[in-house]
Amino acid sequence: MPIDTSSYYPEIDKPEEKSDNTSLNGVHKSLFGEKKPEEPVKTEREENLEKEEKPQDKKKKKKESGSLIDLLCNLISWVLVPLLMPTFGVLFIFRLSILDVVPNGLQTAFTFVVFGISCCIPLLLILLLKYLGVVDDYALNGRKERTLPYLISAICLGCTAWFMASRGAPVWVTMFFTGGAIAAVINTLINLKWKISAHAAGISGLIALLIRLEKDMAVEPQLFVWLLITIGVAGLLGSARVWLGRHTVWQVLAGYLVGFCSVFFMMFIR
């Protein structure tokens, strides 16, 4: 016969149902406290759409990135302007060759003279040309307005070579500046029909100087390191000129060739 167990479990009145769902088995309650409402599951397409940027945002980021690169390229171009290459060259000559035995005071004096003749005088004359309306841009980006400044630079480099020779500098030092003057003349002639990179010509002249020092006149062990650094910087400079649209790759390569050969072969004269 069936066993009646109802006497062991007294009846309990059922609580009235409430609208706030406070039951332990309710939607918002559990044995461990409040349940956070579950977020709707996003489809793969919705996630991709969230990751995808708006077209205007992409353009803005691209513009900001381009502006930063432009700024960096312009900075490189101005720091390594061709007018400064003779000054960098004389610093290399005094610090990385047998001429490092020259007293520091005399080294400083020669460096300032080279800087004045090969950089300050051409710069002042270019400013005068700008004031007179002969050139439109200090950076000389137009091919036709480069002819006269290039000739001025060639003359000043020739004067620098004469100064060094008159003060008893070794022939190879004089030939370094003479090679720079020859490179400026060649650039002037080429520029009459085709734009060529003077920046590339200037820094490749420094590379030629360091190679000649490394081969025949090196006494400083760090010269090879400086040669590698200069080659790397030359690559950055050429890339910057192409990025800014000032030159094509061929114009930069032509500048490298003219500057390097002019200095390298002139320095064979002893």
mmCIF file with all atom_site columns, C-alpha atoms in Angstrom, residues 91-270:
data_model
loop_
_atom_site.group_PDB
_atom_site.id
_atom_site.type_symbol
_atom_site.label_atom_id
_atom_site.label_alt_id
_atom_site.label_comp_id
_atom_site.label_asym_id
_atom_site.label_entity_id
_atom_site.label_seq_id
_atom_site.pdbx_PDB_ins_code
_atom_site.Cartn_x
_atom_site.Cartn_y
_atom_site.Cartn_z
_atom_site.occupancy
_atom_site.B_iso_or_equiv
_atom_site.pdbx_formal_charge
_atom_site.auth_seq_id
_atom_site.auth_comp_id
_atom_site.auth_asym_id
_atom_site.auth_atom_id
_atom_site.pdbx_PDB_model_num
ATOM 1   C CA . LEU A 1 91  ? 86.187  68.562 -39.741 1.00 0.00 ? 91  LEU A CA 1
ATOM 2   C CA . PHE A 1 92  ? 86.774  65.029 -41.035 1.00 0.00 ? 92  PHE A CA 1
ATOM 3   C CA . ILE A 1 93  ? 90.218  66.057 -42.332 1.00 0.00 ? 93  ILE A CA 1
ATOM 4   C CA . PHE A 1 94  ? 91.335  67.438 -38.990 1.00 0.00 ? 94  PHE A CA 1
ATOM 5   C CA . ARG A 1 95  ? 89.841  64.660 -36.861 1.00 0.00 ? 95  ARG A CA 1
ATOM 6   C CA . LEU A 1 96  ? 90.352  61.519 -38.927 1.00 0.00 ? 96  LEU A CA 1
ATOM 7   C CA . SER A 1 97  ? 93.609  62.022 -40.830 1.00 0.00 ? 97  SER A CA 1
ATOM 8   C CA . ILE A 1 98  ? 97.286  62.692 -40.120 1.00 0.00 ? 98  ILE A CA 1
ATOM 9   C CA . LEU A 1 99  ? 96.353  66.348 -39.678 1.00 0.00 ? 99  LEU A CA 1
ATOM 10  C CA . ASP A 1 100 ? 94.873  65.593 -36.260 1.00 0.00 ? 100 ASP A CA 1
ATOM 11  C CA . VAL A 1 101 ? 98.268  66.656 -34.865 1.00 0.00 ? 101 VAL A CA 1
ATOM 12  C CA . VAL A 1 102 ? 97.541  70.266 -35.846 1.00 0.00 ? 102 VAL A CA 1
ATOM 13  C CA . PRO A 1 103 ? 96.884  72.376 -32.707 1.00 0.00 ? 103 PRO A CA 1
ATOM 14  C CA . ASN A 1 104 ? 93.221  72.732 -31.813 1.00 0.00 ? 104 ASN A CA 1
ATOM 15  C CA . GLY A 1 105 ? 93.305  76.516 -32.077 1.00 0.00 ? 105 GLY A CA 1
ATOM 16  C CA . LEU A 1 106 ? 94.611  76.344 -35.651 1.00 0.00 ? 106 LEU A CA 1
ATOM 17  C CA . GLN A 1 107 ? 92.058  73.669 -36.533 1.00 0.00 ? 107 GLN A CA 1
ATOM 18  C CA . THR A 1 108 ? 89.260  75.904 -35.266 1.00 0.00 ? 108 THR A CA 1
ATOM 19  C CA . ALA A 1 109 ? 90.566  78.915 -37.184 1.00 0.00 ? 109 ALA A CA 1
ATOM 20  C CA . PHE A 1 110 ? 90.791  76.978 -40.461 1.00 0.00 ? 110 PHE A CA 1
ATOM 21  C CA . THR A 1 111 ? 87.327  75.497 -39.937 1.00 0.00 ? 111 THR A CA 1
ATOM 22  C CA . PHE A 1 112 ? 85.773  78.946 -39.460 1.00 0.00 ? 112 PHE A CA 1
ATOM 23  C CA . VAL A 1 113 ? 87.528  80.306 -42.543 1.00 0.00 ? 113 VAL A CA 1
ATOM 24  C CA . VAL A 1 114 ? 86.264  77.388 -44.633 1.00 0.00 ? 114 VAL A CA 1
ATOM 25  C CA . PHE A 1 115 ? 82.773  77.865 -43.216 1.00 0.00 ? 115 PHE A CA 1
ATOM 26  C CA . GLY A 1 116 ? 82.865  81.580 -44.019 1.00 0.00 ? 116 GLY A CA 1
ATOM 27  C CA . ILE A 1 117 ? 84.101  81.220 -47.599 1.00 0.00 ? 117 ILE A CA 1
ATOM 28  C CA . SER A 1 118 ? 82.176  78.125 -48.687 1.00 0.00 ? 118 SER A CA 1
ATOM 29  C CA . CYS A 1 119 ? 78.920  78.626 -46.766 1.00 0.00 ? 119 CYS A CA 1
ATOM 30  C CA . CYS A 1 120 ? 78.354  82.145 -45.435 1.00 0.00 ? 120 CYS A CA 1
ATOM 31  C CA . ILE A 1 121 ? 79.378  84.077 -48.574 1.00 0.00 ? 121 ILE A CA 1
ATOM 32  C CA . PRO A 1 122 ? 77.244  81.963 -50.977 1.00 0.00 ? 122 PRO A CA 1
ATOM 33  C CA . LEU A 1 123 ? 74.330  82.101 -48.539 1.00 0.00 ? 123 LEU A CA 1
ATOM 34  C CA . LEU A 1 124 ? 74.483  85.896 -48.317 1.00 0.00 ? 124 LEU A CA 1
ATOM 35  C CA . LEU A 1 125 ? 74.664  86.171 -52.105 1.00 0.00 ? 125 LEU A CA 1
ATOM 36  C CA . ILE A 1 126 ? 71.662  83.858 -52.499 1.00 0.00 ? 126 ILE A CA 1
ATOM 37  C CA . LEU A 1 127 ? 69.715  86.024 -50.030 1.00 0.00 ? 127 LEU A CA 1
ATOM 38  C CA . LEU A 1 128 ? 70.690  89.044 -52.129 1.00 0.00 ? 128 LEU A CA 1
ATOM 39  C CA . LEU A 1 129 ? 69.470  87.305 -55.270 1.00 0.00 ? 129 LEU A CA 1
ATOM 40  C CA . LYS A 1 130 ? 66.191  86.542 -53.525 1.00 0.00 ? 130 LYS A CA 1
ATOM 41  C CA . TYR A 1 131 ? 65.872  90.175 -52.492 1.00 0.00 ? 131 TYR A CA 1
ATOM 42  C CA . LEU A 1 132 ? 66.536  91.295 -56.073 1.00 0.00 ? 132 LEU A CA 1
ATOM 43  C CA . GLY A 1 133 ? 63.975  88.838 -57.401 1.00 0.00 ? 133 GLY A CA 1
ATOM 44  C CA . VAL A 1 134 ? 66.470  86.745 -59.362 1.00 0.00 ? 134 VAL A CA 1
ATOM 45  C CA . VAL A 1 135 ? 65.428  83.607 -57.453 1.00 0.00 ? 135 VAL A CA 1
ATOM 46  C CA . ASP A 1 136 ? 61.990  82.868 -56.043 1.00 0.00 ? 136 ASP A CA 1
ATOM 47  C CA . ASP A 1 137 ? 62.845  80.331 -53.360 1.00 0.00 ? 137 ASP A CA 1
ATOM 48  C CA . TYR A 1 138 ? 65.669  80.114 -50.813 1.00 0.00 ? 138 TYR A CA 1
ATOM 49  C CA . ALA A 1 139 ? 65.730  76.334 -51.329 1.00 0.00 ? 139 ALA A CA 1
ATOM 50  C CA . LEU A 1 140 ? 66.336  76.795 -55.082 1.00 0.00 ? 140 LEU A CA 1
ATOM 51  C CA . ASN A 1 141 ? 63.820  74.115 -56.022 1.00 0.00 ? 141 ASN A CA 1
ATOM 52  C CA . GLY A 1 142 ? 63.362  75.439 -59.553 1.00 0.00 ? 142 GLY A CA 1
ATOM 53  C CA . ARG A 1 143 ? 65.893  74.226 -62.144 1.00 0.00 ? 143 ARG A CA 1
ATOM 54  C CA . LYS A 1 144 ? 66.241  77.545 -63.955 1.00 0.00 ? 144 LYS A CA 1
ATOM 55  C CA . GLU A 1 145 ? 66.974  79.543 -60.809 1.00 0.00 ? 145 GLU A CA 1
ATOM 56  C CA . ARG A 1 146 ? 69.844  77.275 -59.771 1.00 0.00 ? 146 ARG A CA 1
ATOM 57  C CA . THR A 1 147 ? 72.396  78.285 -62.411 1.00 0.00 ? 147 THR A CA 1
ATOM 58  C CA . LEU A 1 148 ? 73.748  81.466 -60.828 1.00 0.00 ? 148 LEU A CA 1
ATOM 59  C CA . PRO A 1 149 ? 73.826  80.088 -57.224 1.00 0.00 ? 149 PRO A CA 1
ATOM 60  C CA . TYR A 1 150 ? 75.652  76.979 -58.483 1.00 0.00 ? 150 TYR A CA 1
ATOM 61  C CA . LEU A 1 151 ? 78.289  79.152 -60.169 1.00 0.00 ? 151 LEU A CA 1
ATOM 62  C CA . ILE A 1 152 ? 78.679  81.203 -56.990 1.00 0.00 ? 152 ILE A CA 1
ATOM 63  C CA . SER A 1 153 ? 79.157  77.993 -54.995 1.00 0.00 ? 153 SER A CA 1
ATOM 64  C CA . ALA A 1 154 ? 81.778  76.748 -57.478 1.00 0.00 ? 154 ALA A CA 1
ATOM 65  C CA . ILE A 1 155 ? 83.722  80.016 -57.257 1.00 0.00 ? 155 ILE A CA 1
ATOM 66  C CA . CYS A 1 156 ? 83.631  79.984 -53.448 1.00 0.00 ? 156 CYS A CA 1
ATOM 67  C CA . LEU A 1 157 ? 84.871  76.372 -53.351 1.00 0.00 ? 157 LEU A CA 1
ATOM 68  C CA . GLY A 1 158 ? 87.693  77.376 -55.690 1.00 0.00 ? 158 GLY A CA 1
ATOM 69  C CA . CYS A 1 159 ? 88.579  80.228 -53.329 1.00 0.00 ? 159 CYS A CA 1
ATOM 70  C CA . THR A 1 160 ? 88.555  77.773 -50.410 1.00 0.00 ? 160 THR A CA 1
ATOM 71  C CA . ALA A 1 161 ? 90.979  75.512 -52.274 1.00 0.00 ? 161 ALA A CA 1
ATOM 72  C CA . TRP A 1 162 ? 93.244  78.511 -52.988 1.00 0.00 ? 162 TRP A CA 1
ATOM 73  C CA . PHE A 1 163 ? 93.177  79.526 -49.319 1.00 0.00 ? 163 PHE A CA 1
ATOM 74  C CA . MET A 1 164 ? 94.185  76.044 -48.165 1.00 0.00 ? 164 MET A CA 1
ATOM 75  C CA . ALA A 1 165 ? 96.998  75.879 -50.710 1.00 0.00 ? 165 ALA A CA 1
ATOM 76  C CA . SER A 1 166 ? 98.263  79.341 -49.748 1.00 0.00 ? 166 SER A CA 1
ATOM 77  C CA . ARG A 1 167 ? 98.463  78.264 -46.099 1.00 0.00 ? 167 ARG A CA 1
ATOM 78  C CA . GLY A 1 168 ? 100.588 75.220 -46.865 1.00 0.00 ? 168 GLY A CA 1
ATOM 79  C CA . ALA A 1 169 ? 97.903  72.539 -46.624 1.00 0.00 ? 169 ALA A CA 1
ATOM 80  C CA . PRO A 1 170 ? 98.769  69.162 -48.211 1.00 0.00 ? 170 PRO A CA 1
ATOM 81  C CA . VAL A 1 171 ? 97.895  68.845 -51.891 1.00 0.00 ? 171 VAL A CA 1
ATOM 82  C CA . TRP A 1 172 ? 95.210  66.234 -51.232 1.00 0.00 ? 172 TRP A CA 1
ATOM 83  C CA . VAL A 1 173 ? 93.389  68.685 -48.948 1.00 0.00 ? 173 VAL A CA 1
ATOM 84  C CA . THR A 1 174 ? 93.437  71.341 -51.661 1.00 0.00 ? 174 THR A CA 1
ATOM 85  C CA . MET A 1 175 ? 92.234  68.761 -54.188 1.00 0.00 ? 175 MET A CA 1
ATOM 86  C CA . PHE A 1 176 ? 89.253  67.882 -51.998 1.00 0.00 ? 176 PHE A CA 1
ATOM 87  C CA . PHE A 1 177 ? 87.915  71.422 -52.306 1.00 0.00 ? 177 PHE A CA 1
ATOM 88  C CA . THR A 1 178 ? 88.955  71.622 -55.966 1.00 0.00 ? 178 THR A CA 1
ATOM 89  C CA . GLY A 1 179 ? 86.955  68.454 -56.624 1.00 0.00 ? 179 GLY A CA 1
ATOM 90  C CA . GLY A 1 180 ? 83.965  70.071 -54.948 1.00 0.00 ? 180 GLY A CA 1
ATOM 91  C CA . ALA A 1 181 ? 84.325  73.106 -57.215 1.00 0.00 ? 181 ALA A CA 1
ATOM 92  C CA . ILE A 1 182 ? 84.521  70.872 -60.290 1.00 0.00 ? 182 ILE A CA 1
ATOM 93  C CA . ALA A 1 183 ? 81.392  68.996 -59.169 1.00 0.00 ? 183 ALA A CA 1
ATOM 94  C CA . ALA A 1 184 ? 79.571  72.339 -58.813 1.00 0.00 ? 184 ALA A CA 1
ATOM 95  C CA . VAL A 1 185 ? 80.609  73.363 -62.348 1.00 0.00 ? 185 VAL A CA 1
ATOM 96  C CA . ILE A 1 186 ? 79.447  70.015 -63.782 1.00 0.00 ? 186 ILE A CA 1
ATOM 97  C CA . ASN A 1 187 ? 76.143  70.340 -61.919 1.00 0.00 ? 187 ASN A CA 1
ATOM 98  C CA . THR A 1 188 ? 75.728  73.845 -63.355 1.00 0.00 ? 188 THR A CA 1
ATOM 99  C CA . LEU A 1 189 ? 76.222  72.602 -66.920 1.00 0.00 ? 189 LEU A CA 1
ATOM 100 C CA . ILE A 1 190 ? 73.892  69.626 -66.469 1.00 0.00 ? 190 ILE A CA 1
ATOM 101 C CA . ASN A 1 191 ? 71.328  71.848 -64.782 1.00 0.00 ? 191 ASN A CA 1
ATOM 102 C CA . LEU A 1 192 ? 70.989  73.915 -67.960 1.00 0.00 ? 192 LEU A CA 1
ATOM 103 C CA . LYS A 1 193 ? 69.072  71.015 -69.524 1.00 0.00 ? 193 LYS A CA 1
ATOM 104 C CA . TRP A 1 194 ? 68.253  68.607 -66.694 1.00 0.00 ? 194 TRP A CA 1
ATOM 105 C CA . LYS A 1 195 ? 67.771  68.947 -62.973 1.00 0.00 ? 195 LYS A CA 1
ATOM 106 C CA . ILE A 1 196 ? 70.424  67.184 -60.865 1.00 0.00 ? 196 ILE A CA 1
ATOM 107 C CA . SER A 1 197 ? 70.688  66.770 -57.098 1.00 0.00 ? 197 SER A CA 1
ATOM 108 C CA . ALA A 1 198 ? 73.313  69.013 -55.522 1.00 0.00 ? 198 ALA A CA 1
ATOM 109 C CA . HIS A 1 199 ? 72.533  67.452 -52.124 1.00 0.00 ? 199 HIS A CA 1
ATOM 110 C CA . ALA A 1 200 ? 73.544  64.032 -53.435 1.00 0.00 ? 200 ALA A CA 1
ATOM 111 C CA . ALA A 1 201 ? 76.668  65.447 -55.066 1.00 0.00 ? 201 ALA A CA 1
ATOM 112 C CA . GLY A 1 202 ? 77.732  67.165 -51.848 1.00 0.00 ? 202 GLY A CA 1
ATOM 113 C CA . ILE A 1 203 ? 77.436  64.202 -49.509 1.00 0.00 ? 203 ILE A CA 1
ATOM 114 C CA . SER A 1 204 ? 78.947  61.744 -52.012 1.00 0.00 ? 204 SER A CA 1
ATOM 115 C CA . GLY A 1 205 ? 81.986  64.037 -52.092 1.00 0.00 ? 205 GLY A CA 1
ATOM 116 C CA . LEU A 1 206 ? 82.335  63.407 -48.353 1.00 0.00 ? 206 LEU A CA 1
ATOM 117 C CA . ILE A 1 207 ? 82.150  59.662 -48.959 1.00 0.00 ? 207 ILE A CA 1
ATOM 118 C CA . ALA A 1 208 ? 84.930  59.971 -51.545 1.00 0.00 ? 208 ALA A CA 1
ATOM 119 C CA . LEU A 1 209 ? 87.054  61.908 -49.038 1.00 0.00 ? 209 LEU A CA 1
ATOM 120 C CA . LEU A 1 210 ? 86.598  59.255 -46.339 1.00 0.00 ? 210 LEU A CA 1
ATOM 121 C CA . ILE A 1 211 ? 87.427  56.440 -48.749 1.00 0.00 ? 211 ILE A CA 1
ATOM 122 C CA . ARG A 1 212 ? 90.639  58.193 -49.793 1.00 0.00 ? 212 ARG A CA 1
ATOM 123 C CA . LEU A 1 213 ? 91.549  58.735 -46.148 1.00 0.00 ? 213 LEU A CA 1
ATOM 124 C CA . GLU A 1 214 ? 90.776  55.112 -45.341 1.00 0.00 ? 214 GLU A CA 1
ATOM 125 C CA . LYS A 1 215 ? 92.956  53.915 -48.215 1.00 0.00 ? 215 LYS A CA 1
ATOM 126 C CA . ASP A 1 216 ? 96.032  56.137 -47.897 1.00 0.00 ? 216 ASP A CA 1
ATOM 127 C CA . MET A 1 217 ? 95.996  58.546 -44.976 1.00 0.00 ? 217 MET A CA 1
ATOM 128 C CA . ALA A 1 218 ? 94.022  56.997 -42.119 1.00 0.00 ? 218 ALA A CA 1
ATOM 129 C CA . VAL A 1 219 ? 95.411  57.011 -38.616 1.00 0.00 ? 219 VAL A CA 1
ATOM 130 C CA . GLU A 1 220 ? 92.167  56.990 -36.624 1.00 0.00 ? 220 GLU A CA 1
ATOM 131 C CA . PRO A 1 221 ? 90.463  53.599 -36.098 1.00 0.00 ? 221 PRO A CA 1
ATOM 132 C CA . GLN A 1 222 ? 86.984  55.169 -36.002 1.00 0.00 ? 222 GLN A CA 1
ATOM 133 C CA . LEU A 1 223 ? 87.282  56.400 -39.607 1.00 0.00 ? 223 LEU A CA 1
ATOM 134 C CA . PHE A 1 224 ? 85.648  53.256 -41.008 1.00 0.00 ? 224 PHE A CA 1
ATOM 135 C CA . VAL A 1 225 ? 82.691  53.733 -38.661 1.00 0.00 ? 225 VAL A CA 1
ATOM 136 C CA . TRP A 1 226 ? 82.276  57.305 -39.888 1.00 0.00 ? 226 TRP A CA 1
ATOM 137 C CA . LEU A 1 227 ? 82.417  56.058 -43.469 1.00 0.00 ? 227 LEU A CA 1
ATOM 138 C CA . LEU A 1 228 ? 79.552  53.639 -42.822 1.00 0.00 ? 228 LEU A CA 1
ATOM 139 C CA . ILE A 1 229 ? 77.536  56.353 -41.051 1.00 0.00 ? 229 ILE A CA 1
ATOM 140 C CA . THR A 1 230 ? 78.066  58.778 -43.932 1.00 0.00 ? 230 THR A CA 1
ATOM 141 C CA . ILE A 1 231 ? 76.959  56.190 -46.488 1.00 0.00 ? 231 ILE A CA 1
ATOM 142 C CA . GLY A 1 232 ? 73.813  55.535 -44.459 1.00 0.00 ? 232 GLY A CA 1
ATOM 143 C CA . VAL A 1 233 ? 73.093  59.254 -44.127 1.00 0.00 ? 233 VAL A CA 1
ATOM 144 C CA . ALA A 1 234 ? 73.629  59.688 -47.874 1.00 0.00 ? 234 ALA A CA 1
ATOM 145 C CA . GLY A 1 235 ? 70.933  57.082 -48.475 1.00 0.00 ? 235 GLY A CA 1
ATOM 146 C CA . LEU A 1 236 ? 68.545  58.891 -46.129 1.00 0.00 ? 236 LEU A CA 1
ATOM 147 C CA . LEU A 1 237 ? 69.260  62.220 -47.794 1.00 0.00 ? 237 LEU A CA 1
ATOM 148 C CA . GLY A 1 238 ? 68.639  60.874 -51.278 1.00 0.00 ? 238 GLY A CA 1
ATOM 149 C CA . SER A 1 239 ? 65.411  59.214 -50.131 1.00 0.00 ? 239 SER A CA 1
ATOM 150 C CA . ALA A 1 240 ? 64.286  62.478 -48.508 1.00 0.00 ? 240 ALA A CA 1
ATOM 151 C CA . ARG A 1 241 ? 64.836  64.431 -51.740 1.00 0.00 ? 241 ARG A CA 1
ATOM 152 C CA . VAL A 1 242 ? 62.811  61.885 -53.702 1.00 0.00 ? 242 VAL A CA 1
ATOM 153 C CA . TRP A 1 243 ? 60.043  61.783 -51.062 1.00 0.00 ? 243 TRP A CA 1
ATOM 154 C CA . LEU A 1 244 ? 59.684  65.570 -51.133 1.00 0.00 ? 244 LEU A CA 1
ATOM 155 C CA . GLY A 1 245 ? 59.406  65.489 -54.919 1.00 0.00 ? 245 GLY A CA 1
ATOM 156 C CA . ARG A 1 246 ? 62.484  67.661 -55.393 1.00 0.00 ? 246 ARG A CA 1
ATOM 157 C CA . HIS A 1 247 ? 64.223  65.041 -57.526 1.00 0.00 ? 247 HIS A CA 1
ATOM 158 C CA . THR A 1 248 ? 63.684  61.729 -59.228 1.00 0.00 ? 248 THR A CA 1
ATOM 159 C CA . VAL A 1 249 ? 65.725  58.653 -58.349 1.00 0.00 ? 249 VAL A CA 1
ATOM 160 C CA . TRP A 1 250 ? 67.843  59.135 -61.486 1.00 0.00 ? 250 TRP A CA 1
ATOM 161 C CA . GLN A 1 251 ? 68.616  62.754 -60.594 1.00 0.00 ? 251 GLN A CA 1
ATOM 162 C CA . VAL A 1 252 ? 69.773  61.661 -57.148 1.00 0.00 ? 252 VAL A CA 1
ATOM 163 C CA . LEU A 1 253 ? 71.918  58.857 -58.577 1.00 0.00 ? 253 LEU A CA 1
ATOM 164 C CA . ALA A 1 254 ? 73.450  61.273 -61.073 1.00 0.00 ? 254 ALA A CA 1
ATOM 165 C CA . GLY A 1 255 ? 74.302  63.632 -58.209 1.00 0.00 ? 255 GLY A CA 1
ATOM 166 C CA . TYR A 1 256 ? 75.990  60.802 -56.313 1.00 0.00 ? 256 TYR A CA 1
ATOM 167 C CA . LEU A 1 257 ? 78.070  59.929 -59.386 1.00 0.00 ? 257 LEU A CA 1
ATOM 168 C CA . VAL A 1 258 ? 79.184  63.492 -60.152 1.00 0.00 ? 258 VAL A CA 1
ATOM 169 C CA . GLY A 1 259 ? 80.106  64.372 -56.565 1.00 0.00 ? 259 GLY A CA 1
ATOM 170 C CA . PHE A 1 260 ? 81.924  61.129 -55.836 1.00 0.00 ? 260 PHE A CA 1
ATOM 171 C CA . CYS A 1 261 ? 83.970  60.957 -59.043 1.00 0.00 ? 261 CYS A CA 1
ATOM 172 C CA . SER A 1 262 ? 84.943  64.642 -58.974 1.00 0.00 ? 262 SER A CA 1
ATOM 173 C CA . VAL A 1 263 ? 86.409  64.454 -55.457 1.00 0.00 ? 263 VAL A CA 1
ATOM 174 C CA . PHE A 1 264 ? 87.739  60.892 -55.569 1.00 0.00 ? 264 PHE A CA 1
ATOM 175 C CA . PHE A 1 265 ? 89.811  61.285 -58.734 1.00 0.00 ? 265 PHE A CA 1
ATOM 176 C CA . MET A 1 266 ? 91.039  64.812 -57.944 1.00 0.00 ? 266 MET A CA 1
ATOM 177 C CA . MET A 1 267 ? 92.412  63.550 -54.621 1.00 0.00 ? 267 MET A CA 1
ATOM 178 C CA . PHE A 1 268 ? 94.753  61.213 -56.527 1.00 0.00 ? 268 PHE A CA 1
ATOM 179 C CA . ILE A 1 269 ? 96.769  64.312 -57.423 1.00 0.00 ? 269 ILE A CA 1
ATOM 180 C CA . ARG A 1 270 ? 99.606  64.617 -54.918 1.00 0.00 ? 270 ARG A CA 1
#
